[in-house]
PDB file of C-alpha atoms and ligand atoms in Angstrom:
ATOM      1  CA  UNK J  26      38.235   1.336  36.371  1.00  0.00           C
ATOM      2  CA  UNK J  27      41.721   3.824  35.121  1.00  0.00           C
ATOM      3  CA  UNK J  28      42.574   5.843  38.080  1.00  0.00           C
ATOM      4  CA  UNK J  29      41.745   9.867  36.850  1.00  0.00           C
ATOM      5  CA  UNK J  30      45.533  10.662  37.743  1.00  0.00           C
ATOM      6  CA  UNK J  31      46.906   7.857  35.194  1.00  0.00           C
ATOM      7  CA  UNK J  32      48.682   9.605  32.012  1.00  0.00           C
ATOM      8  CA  UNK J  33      50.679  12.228  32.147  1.00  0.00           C
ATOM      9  CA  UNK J  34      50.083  14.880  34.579  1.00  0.00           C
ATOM     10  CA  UNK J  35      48.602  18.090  33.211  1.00  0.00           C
ATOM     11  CA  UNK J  36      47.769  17.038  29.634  1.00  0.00           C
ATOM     12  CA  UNK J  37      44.498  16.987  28.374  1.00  0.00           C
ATOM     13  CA  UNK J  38      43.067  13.624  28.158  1.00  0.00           C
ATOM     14  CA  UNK J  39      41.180  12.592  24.940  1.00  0.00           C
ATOM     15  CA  UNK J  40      38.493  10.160  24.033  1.00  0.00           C
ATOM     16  CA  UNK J  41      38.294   9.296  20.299  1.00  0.00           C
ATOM     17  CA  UNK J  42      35.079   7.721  18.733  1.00  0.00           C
ATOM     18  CA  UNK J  43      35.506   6.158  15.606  1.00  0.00           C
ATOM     19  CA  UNK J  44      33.718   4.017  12.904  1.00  0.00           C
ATOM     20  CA  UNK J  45      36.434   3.141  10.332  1.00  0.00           C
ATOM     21  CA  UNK J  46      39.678   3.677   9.235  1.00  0.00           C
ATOM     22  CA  UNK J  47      40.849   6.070  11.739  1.00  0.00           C
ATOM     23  CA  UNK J  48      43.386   8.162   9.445  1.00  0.00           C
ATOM     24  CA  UNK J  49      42.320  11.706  11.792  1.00  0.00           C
ATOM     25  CA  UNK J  50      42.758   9.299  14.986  1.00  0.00           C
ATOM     26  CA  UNK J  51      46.135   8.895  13.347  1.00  0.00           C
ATOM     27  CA  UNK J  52      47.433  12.425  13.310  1.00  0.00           C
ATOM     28  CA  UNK J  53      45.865  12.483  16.740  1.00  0.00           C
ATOM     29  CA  UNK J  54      47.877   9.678  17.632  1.00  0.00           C
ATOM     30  CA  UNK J  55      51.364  11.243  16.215  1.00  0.00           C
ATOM     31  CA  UNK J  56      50.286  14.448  17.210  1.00  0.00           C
ATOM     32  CA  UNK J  57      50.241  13.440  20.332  1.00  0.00           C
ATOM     33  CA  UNK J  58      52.945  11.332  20.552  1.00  0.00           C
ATOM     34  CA  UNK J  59      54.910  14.388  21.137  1.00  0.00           C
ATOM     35  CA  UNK J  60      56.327  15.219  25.041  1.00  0.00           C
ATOM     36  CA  UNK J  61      55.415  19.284  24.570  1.00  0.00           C
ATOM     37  CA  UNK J  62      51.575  18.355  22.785  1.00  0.00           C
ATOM     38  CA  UNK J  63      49.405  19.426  25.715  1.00  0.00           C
ATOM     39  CA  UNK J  64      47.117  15.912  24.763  1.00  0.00           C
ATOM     40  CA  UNK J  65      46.977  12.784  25.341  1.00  0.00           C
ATOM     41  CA  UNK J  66      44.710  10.272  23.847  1.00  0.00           C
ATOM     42  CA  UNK J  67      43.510   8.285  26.722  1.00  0.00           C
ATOM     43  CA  UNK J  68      40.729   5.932  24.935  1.00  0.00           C
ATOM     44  CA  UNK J  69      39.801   4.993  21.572  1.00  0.00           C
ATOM     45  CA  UNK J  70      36.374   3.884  21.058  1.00  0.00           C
ATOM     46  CA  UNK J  71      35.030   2.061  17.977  1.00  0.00           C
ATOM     47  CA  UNK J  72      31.181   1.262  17.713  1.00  0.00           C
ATOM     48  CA  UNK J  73      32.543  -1.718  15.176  1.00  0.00           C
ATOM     49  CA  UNK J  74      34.835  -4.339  16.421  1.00  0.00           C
ATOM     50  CA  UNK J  75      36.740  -4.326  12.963  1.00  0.00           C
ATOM     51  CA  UNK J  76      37.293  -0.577  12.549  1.00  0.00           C
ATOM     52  CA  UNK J  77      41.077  -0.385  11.408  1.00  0.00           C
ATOM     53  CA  UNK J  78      41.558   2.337  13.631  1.00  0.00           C
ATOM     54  CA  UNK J  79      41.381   0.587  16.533  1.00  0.00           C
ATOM     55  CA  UNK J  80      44.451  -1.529  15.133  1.00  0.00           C
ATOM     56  CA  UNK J  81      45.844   1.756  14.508  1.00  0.00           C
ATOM     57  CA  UNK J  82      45.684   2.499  18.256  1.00  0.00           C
ATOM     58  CA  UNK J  83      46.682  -0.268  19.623  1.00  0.00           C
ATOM     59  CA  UNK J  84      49.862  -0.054  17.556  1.00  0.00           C
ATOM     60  CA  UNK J  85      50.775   3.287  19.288  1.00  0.00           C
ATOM     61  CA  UNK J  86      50.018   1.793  22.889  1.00  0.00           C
ATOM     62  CA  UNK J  87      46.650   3.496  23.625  1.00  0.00           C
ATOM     63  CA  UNK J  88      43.850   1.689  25.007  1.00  0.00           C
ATOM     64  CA  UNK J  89      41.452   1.010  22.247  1.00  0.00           C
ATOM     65  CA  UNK J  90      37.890  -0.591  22.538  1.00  0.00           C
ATOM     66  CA  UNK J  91      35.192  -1.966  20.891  1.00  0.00           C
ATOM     67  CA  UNK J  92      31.783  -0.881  22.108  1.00  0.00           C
ATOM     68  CA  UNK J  93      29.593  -2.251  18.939  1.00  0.00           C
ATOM     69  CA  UNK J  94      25.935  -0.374  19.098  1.00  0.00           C
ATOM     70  CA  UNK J  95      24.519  -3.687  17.952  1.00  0.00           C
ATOM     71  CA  UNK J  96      25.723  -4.957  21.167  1.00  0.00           C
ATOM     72  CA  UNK J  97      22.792  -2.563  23.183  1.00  0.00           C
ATOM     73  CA  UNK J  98      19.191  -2.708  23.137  1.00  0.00           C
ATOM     74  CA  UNK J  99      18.869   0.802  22.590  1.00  0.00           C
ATOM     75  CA  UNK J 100      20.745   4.250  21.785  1.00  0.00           C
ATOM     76  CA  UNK J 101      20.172   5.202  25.686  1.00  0.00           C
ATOM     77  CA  UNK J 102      22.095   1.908  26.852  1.00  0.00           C
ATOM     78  CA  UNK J 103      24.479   2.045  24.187  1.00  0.00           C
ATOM     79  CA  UNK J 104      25.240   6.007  25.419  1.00  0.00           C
ATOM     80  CA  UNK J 105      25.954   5.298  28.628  1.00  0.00           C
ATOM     81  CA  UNK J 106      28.363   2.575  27.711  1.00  0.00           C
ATOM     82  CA  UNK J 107      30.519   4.684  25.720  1.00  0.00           C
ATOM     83  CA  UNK J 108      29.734   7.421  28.742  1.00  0.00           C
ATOM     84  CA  UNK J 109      30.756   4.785  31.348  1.00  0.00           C
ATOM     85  CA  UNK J 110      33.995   4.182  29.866  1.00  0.00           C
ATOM     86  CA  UNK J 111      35.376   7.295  28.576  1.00  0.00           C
ATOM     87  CA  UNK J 112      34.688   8.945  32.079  1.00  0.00           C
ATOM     88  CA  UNK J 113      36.471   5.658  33.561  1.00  0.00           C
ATOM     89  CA  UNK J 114      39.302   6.543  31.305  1.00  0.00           C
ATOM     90  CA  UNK J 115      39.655  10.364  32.778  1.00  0.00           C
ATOM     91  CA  UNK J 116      38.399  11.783  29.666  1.00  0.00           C
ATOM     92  CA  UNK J 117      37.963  15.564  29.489  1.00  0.00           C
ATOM     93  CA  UNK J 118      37.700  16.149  25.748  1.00  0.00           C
ATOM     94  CA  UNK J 119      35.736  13.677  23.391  1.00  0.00           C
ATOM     95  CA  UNK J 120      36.797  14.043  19.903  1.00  0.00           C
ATOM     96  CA  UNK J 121      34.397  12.610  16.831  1.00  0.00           C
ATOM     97  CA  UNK J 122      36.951  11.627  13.909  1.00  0.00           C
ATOM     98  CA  UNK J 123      34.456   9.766  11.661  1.00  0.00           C
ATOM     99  CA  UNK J 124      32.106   8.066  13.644  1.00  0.00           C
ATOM    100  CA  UNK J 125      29.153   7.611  11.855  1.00  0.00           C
ATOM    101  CA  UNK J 126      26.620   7.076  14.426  1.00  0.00           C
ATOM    102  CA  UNK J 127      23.915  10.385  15.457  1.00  0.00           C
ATOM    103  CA  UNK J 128      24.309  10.914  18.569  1.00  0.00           C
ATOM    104  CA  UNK J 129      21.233  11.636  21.025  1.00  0.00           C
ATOM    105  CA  UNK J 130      20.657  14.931  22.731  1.00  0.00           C
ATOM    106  CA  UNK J 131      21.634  13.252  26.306  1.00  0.00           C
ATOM    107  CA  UNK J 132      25.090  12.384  24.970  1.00  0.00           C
ATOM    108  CA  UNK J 133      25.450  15.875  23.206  1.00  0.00           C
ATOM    109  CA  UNK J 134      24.052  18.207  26.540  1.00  0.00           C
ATOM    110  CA  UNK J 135      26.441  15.285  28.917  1.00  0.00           C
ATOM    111  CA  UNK J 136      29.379  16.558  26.938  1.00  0.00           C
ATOM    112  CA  UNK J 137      28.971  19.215  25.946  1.00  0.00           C
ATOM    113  CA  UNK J 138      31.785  21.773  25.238  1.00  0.00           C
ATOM    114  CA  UNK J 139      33.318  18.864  26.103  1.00  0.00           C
ATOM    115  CA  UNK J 140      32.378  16.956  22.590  1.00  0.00           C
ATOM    116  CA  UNK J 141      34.412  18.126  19.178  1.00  0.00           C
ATOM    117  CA  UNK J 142      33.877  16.823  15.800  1.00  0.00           C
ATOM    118  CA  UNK J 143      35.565  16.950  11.973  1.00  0.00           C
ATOM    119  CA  UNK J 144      33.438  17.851   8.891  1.00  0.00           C
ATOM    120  CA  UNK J 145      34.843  17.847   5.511  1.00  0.00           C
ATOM    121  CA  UNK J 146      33.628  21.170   4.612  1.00  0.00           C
ATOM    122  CA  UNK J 147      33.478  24.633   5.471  1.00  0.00           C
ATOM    123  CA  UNK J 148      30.647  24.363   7.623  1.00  0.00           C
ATOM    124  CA  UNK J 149      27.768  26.151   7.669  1.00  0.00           C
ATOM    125  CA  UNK J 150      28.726  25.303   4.121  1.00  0.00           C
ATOM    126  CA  UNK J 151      27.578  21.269   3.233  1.00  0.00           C
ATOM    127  CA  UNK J 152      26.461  19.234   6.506  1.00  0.00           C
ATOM    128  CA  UNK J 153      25.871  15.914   5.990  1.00  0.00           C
ATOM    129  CA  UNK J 154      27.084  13.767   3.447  1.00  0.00           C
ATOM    130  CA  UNK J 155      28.310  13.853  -0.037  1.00  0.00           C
ATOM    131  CA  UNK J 156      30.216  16.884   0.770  1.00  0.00           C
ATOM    132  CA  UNK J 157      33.244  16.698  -1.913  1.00  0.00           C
ATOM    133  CA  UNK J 158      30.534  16.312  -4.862  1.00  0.00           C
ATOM    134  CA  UNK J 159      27.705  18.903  -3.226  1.00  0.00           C
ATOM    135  CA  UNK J 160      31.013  21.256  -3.132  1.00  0.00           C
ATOM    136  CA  UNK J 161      31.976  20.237  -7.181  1.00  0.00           C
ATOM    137  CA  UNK J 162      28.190  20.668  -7.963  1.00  0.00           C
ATOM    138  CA  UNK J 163      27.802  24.379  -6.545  1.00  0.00           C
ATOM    139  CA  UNK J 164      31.400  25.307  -8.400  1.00  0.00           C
ATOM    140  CA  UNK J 165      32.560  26.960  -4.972  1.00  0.00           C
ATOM    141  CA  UNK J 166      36.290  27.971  -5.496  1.00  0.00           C
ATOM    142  CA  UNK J 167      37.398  27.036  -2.045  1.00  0.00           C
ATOM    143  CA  UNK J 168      36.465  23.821  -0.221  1.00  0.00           C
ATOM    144  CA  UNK J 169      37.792  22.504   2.905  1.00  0.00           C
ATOM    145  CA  UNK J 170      36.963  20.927   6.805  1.00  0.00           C
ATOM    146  CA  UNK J 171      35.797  22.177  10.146  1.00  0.00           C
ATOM    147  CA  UNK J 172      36.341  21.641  13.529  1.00  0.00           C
ATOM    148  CA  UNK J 173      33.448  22.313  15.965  1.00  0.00           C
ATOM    149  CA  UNK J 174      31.940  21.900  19.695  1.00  0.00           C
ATOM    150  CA  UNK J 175      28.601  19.678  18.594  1.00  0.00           C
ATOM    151  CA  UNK J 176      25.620  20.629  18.703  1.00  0.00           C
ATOM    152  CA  UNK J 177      22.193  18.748  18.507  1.00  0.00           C
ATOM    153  CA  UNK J 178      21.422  19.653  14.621  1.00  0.00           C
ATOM    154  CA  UNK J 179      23.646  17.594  12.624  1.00  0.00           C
ATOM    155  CA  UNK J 180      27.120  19.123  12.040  1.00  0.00           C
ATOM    156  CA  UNK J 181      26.617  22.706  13.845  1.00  0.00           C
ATOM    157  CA  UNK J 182      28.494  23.861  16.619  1.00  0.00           C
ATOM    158  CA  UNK J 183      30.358  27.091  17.686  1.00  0.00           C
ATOM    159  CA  UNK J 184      33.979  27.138  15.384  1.00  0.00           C
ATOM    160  CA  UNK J 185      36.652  26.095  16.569  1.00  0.00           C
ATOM    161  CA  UNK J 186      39.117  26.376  13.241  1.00  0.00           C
ATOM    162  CA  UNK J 187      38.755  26.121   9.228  1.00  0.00           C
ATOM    163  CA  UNK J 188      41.449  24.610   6.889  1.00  0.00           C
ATOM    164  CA  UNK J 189      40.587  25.844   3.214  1.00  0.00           C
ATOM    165  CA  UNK J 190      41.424  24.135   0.008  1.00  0.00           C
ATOM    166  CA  UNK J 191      41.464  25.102  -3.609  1.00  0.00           C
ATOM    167  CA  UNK J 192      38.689  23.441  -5.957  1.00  0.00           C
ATOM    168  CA  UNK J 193      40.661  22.890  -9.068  1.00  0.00           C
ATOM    169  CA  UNK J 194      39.827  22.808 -12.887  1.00  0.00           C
ATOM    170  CA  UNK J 195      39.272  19.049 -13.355  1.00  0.00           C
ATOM    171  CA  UNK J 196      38.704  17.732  -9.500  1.00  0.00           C
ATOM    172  CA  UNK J 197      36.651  14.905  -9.025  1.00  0.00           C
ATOM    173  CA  UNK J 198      34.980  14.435  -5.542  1.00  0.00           C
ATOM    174  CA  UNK J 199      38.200  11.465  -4.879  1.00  0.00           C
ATOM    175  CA  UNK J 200      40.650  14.534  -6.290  1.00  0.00           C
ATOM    176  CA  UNK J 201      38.949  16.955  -3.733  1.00  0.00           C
ATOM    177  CA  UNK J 202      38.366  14.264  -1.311  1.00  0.00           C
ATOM    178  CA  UNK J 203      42.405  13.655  -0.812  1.00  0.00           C
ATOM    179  CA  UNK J 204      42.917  17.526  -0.687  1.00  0.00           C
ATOM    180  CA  UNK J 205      40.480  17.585   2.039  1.00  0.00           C
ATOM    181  CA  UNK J 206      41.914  15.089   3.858  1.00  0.00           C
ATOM    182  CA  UNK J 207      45.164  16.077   4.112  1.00  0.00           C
ATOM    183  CA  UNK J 208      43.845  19.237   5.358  1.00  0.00           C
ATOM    184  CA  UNK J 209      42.045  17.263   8.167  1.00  0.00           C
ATOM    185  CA  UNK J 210      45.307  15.661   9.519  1.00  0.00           C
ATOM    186  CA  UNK J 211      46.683  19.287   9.979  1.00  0.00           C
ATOM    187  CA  UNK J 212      43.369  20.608  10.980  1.00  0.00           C
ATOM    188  CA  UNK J 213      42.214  18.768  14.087  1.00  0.00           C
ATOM    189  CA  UNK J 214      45.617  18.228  16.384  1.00  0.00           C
ATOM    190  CA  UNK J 215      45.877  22.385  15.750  1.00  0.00           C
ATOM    191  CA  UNK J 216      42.642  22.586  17.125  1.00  0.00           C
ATOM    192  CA  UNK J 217      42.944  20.031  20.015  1.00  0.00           C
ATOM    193  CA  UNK J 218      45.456  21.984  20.818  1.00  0.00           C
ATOM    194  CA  UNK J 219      44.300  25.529  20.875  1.00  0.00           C
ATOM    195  CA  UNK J 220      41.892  23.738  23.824  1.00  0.00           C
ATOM    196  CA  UNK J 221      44.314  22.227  25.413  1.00  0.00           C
ATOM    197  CA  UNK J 222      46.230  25.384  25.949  1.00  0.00           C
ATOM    198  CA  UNK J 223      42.891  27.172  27.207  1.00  0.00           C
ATOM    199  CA  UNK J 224      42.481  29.581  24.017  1.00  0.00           C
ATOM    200  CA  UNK J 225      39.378  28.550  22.859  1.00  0.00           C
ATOM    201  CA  UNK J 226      36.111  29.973  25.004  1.00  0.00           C
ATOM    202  CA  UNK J 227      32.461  29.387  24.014  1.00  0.00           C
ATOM    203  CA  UNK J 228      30.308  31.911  24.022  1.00  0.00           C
ATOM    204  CA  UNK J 229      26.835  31.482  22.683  1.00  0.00           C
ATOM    205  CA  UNK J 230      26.816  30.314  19.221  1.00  0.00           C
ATOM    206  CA  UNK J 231      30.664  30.996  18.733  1.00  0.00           C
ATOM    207  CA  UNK J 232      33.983  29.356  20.131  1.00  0.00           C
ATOM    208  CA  UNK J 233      36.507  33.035  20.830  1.00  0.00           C
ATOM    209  CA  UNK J 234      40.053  32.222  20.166  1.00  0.00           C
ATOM    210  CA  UNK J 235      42.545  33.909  22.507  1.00  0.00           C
ATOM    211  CA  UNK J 236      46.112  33.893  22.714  1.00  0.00           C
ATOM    212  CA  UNK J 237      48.621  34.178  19.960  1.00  0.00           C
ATOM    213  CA  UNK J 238      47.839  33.120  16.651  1.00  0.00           C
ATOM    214  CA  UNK J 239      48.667  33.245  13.283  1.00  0.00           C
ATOM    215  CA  UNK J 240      46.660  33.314  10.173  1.00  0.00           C
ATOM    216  CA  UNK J 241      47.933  33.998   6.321  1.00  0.00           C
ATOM    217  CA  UNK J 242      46.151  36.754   4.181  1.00  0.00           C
ATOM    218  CA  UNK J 243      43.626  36.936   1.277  1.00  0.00           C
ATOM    219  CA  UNK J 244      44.179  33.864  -1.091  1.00  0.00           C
ATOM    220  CA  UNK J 245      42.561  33.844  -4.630  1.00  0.00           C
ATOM    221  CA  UNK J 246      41.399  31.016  -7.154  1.00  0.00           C
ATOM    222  CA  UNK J 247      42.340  31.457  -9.135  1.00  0.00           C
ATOM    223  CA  UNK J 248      45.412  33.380  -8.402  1.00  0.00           C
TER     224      UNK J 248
HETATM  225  C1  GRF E 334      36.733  12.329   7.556  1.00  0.00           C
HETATM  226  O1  GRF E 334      36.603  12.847   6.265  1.00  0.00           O
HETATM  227  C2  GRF E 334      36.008  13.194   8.545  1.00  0.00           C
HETATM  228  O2  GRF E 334      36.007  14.544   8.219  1.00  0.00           O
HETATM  229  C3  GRF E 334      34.606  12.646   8.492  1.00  0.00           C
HETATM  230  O3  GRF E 334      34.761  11.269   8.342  1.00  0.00           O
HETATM  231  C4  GRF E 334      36.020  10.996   7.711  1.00  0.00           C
HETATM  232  C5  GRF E 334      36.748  10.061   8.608  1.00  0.00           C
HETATM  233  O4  GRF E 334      37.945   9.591   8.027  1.00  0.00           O
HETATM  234  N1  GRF E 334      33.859  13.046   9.663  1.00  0.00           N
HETATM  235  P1  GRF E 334      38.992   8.806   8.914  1.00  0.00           P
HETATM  236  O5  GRF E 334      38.287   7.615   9.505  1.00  0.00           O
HETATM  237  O6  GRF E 334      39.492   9.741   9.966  1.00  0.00           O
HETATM  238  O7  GRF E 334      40.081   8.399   7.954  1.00  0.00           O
END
């Protein structure tokens, strides 16, 4: 079992569950590589032994494991396995970054406010999948990802912060899809670490943002 005061002290310890090939684990990763980044990621957790990310962590020195569902009789045992080790690890903040497994309402009212994910859309906007074509097919101007606390529906959760995108003339859901992604890599160390620093409170329905914060104007598409 990790000792709770292993890391560094006073940084925010994160747990990162992943399926595949762990590109938002990566800007976690550099993100976090940073001394001033008020994170740390503490455990990676993969529920497939040959998710690239894992590699990806274990490249950057982080303790990375496999936890395969197939592994567990049922959702319940598998749960608690991922549970067991992420509080062994000292984790305070578990962040989703395309894990593709539902997860029950035990592991989502254990964690939660404690439990973040990434969507690639402007959520309420497109939950679930195919979001990149649903987004092309309803000729919305502006596309983009989320980052929210998670809730038991699939992909709802108070807020945290919105990257927006352009949909341009000629995009195909790969076109959008890239746009999107790069977006994502921005997107989620910005919001680990408004929590970090203690500026994001949920209330209700809705994650407040305190503190001092930027955000551009009106943008137009087209321009
Ligand atoms: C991302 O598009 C994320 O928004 C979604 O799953 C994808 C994961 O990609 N939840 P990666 O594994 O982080 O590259």
């Amino acid at each position: 079992m990790a000792l709770l005061t292993e890391g560094t002290p006073g940084k925010l310890k994160l747990g990162v569950l992943i399926s595949g090939r762990g590109s938002n684990l990566q800007a976690l990763l550099d993100a976090t590589s940073a001394p001033d980044f008020p994170a740390e990621v503490a455990l990676v957790l993969a529920n497939k032994a040959d998710a690239a990310g894992l590699e990806r962590a274990r490249a950057a020195g982080v303790p990375a494991l496999a936890i395969p569902h197939k592994d567990y009789a049922d959702k319940p045992a598998f749960e608690q396995a991922m549970t067991q080790a992420l509080e062994d690890a000292g984790v305070r903040l578990v962040c989703l970054a395309g894990f593709m497994r539902l997860l029950s309402p035990w592991f989502v009212d254990h964690w939660r406010d404690r439990l973040i994910n990434i969507h690639p859309s402007l959520l309420p906007a497109f939950p679930g999948i195919d979001t990149h074509q649903r987004a092309l097919d309803a000729g919305v101007r502006f596309h983009g990802c989320t980052v929210h606390y998670v809730r038991s529906a699939v992909d709802s959760g108070p807020i945290v912060a919105q990257a927006a995108v352009p949909v341009r003339a000629g995009d195909t859901a790969d076109t959008l899809a890239d746009r999107v992604l790069a977006a994502e890599h921005q997107l989620y160390p910005l919001a680990v670490r408004l929590i970090a620093q203690g500026q994001v409170m949920v209330d209700g329905d809705r994650a407040v943002l305190a503190g001092p914060l930027t955000t551009p104007g009106t943008v137009l598409n087209p321009a």
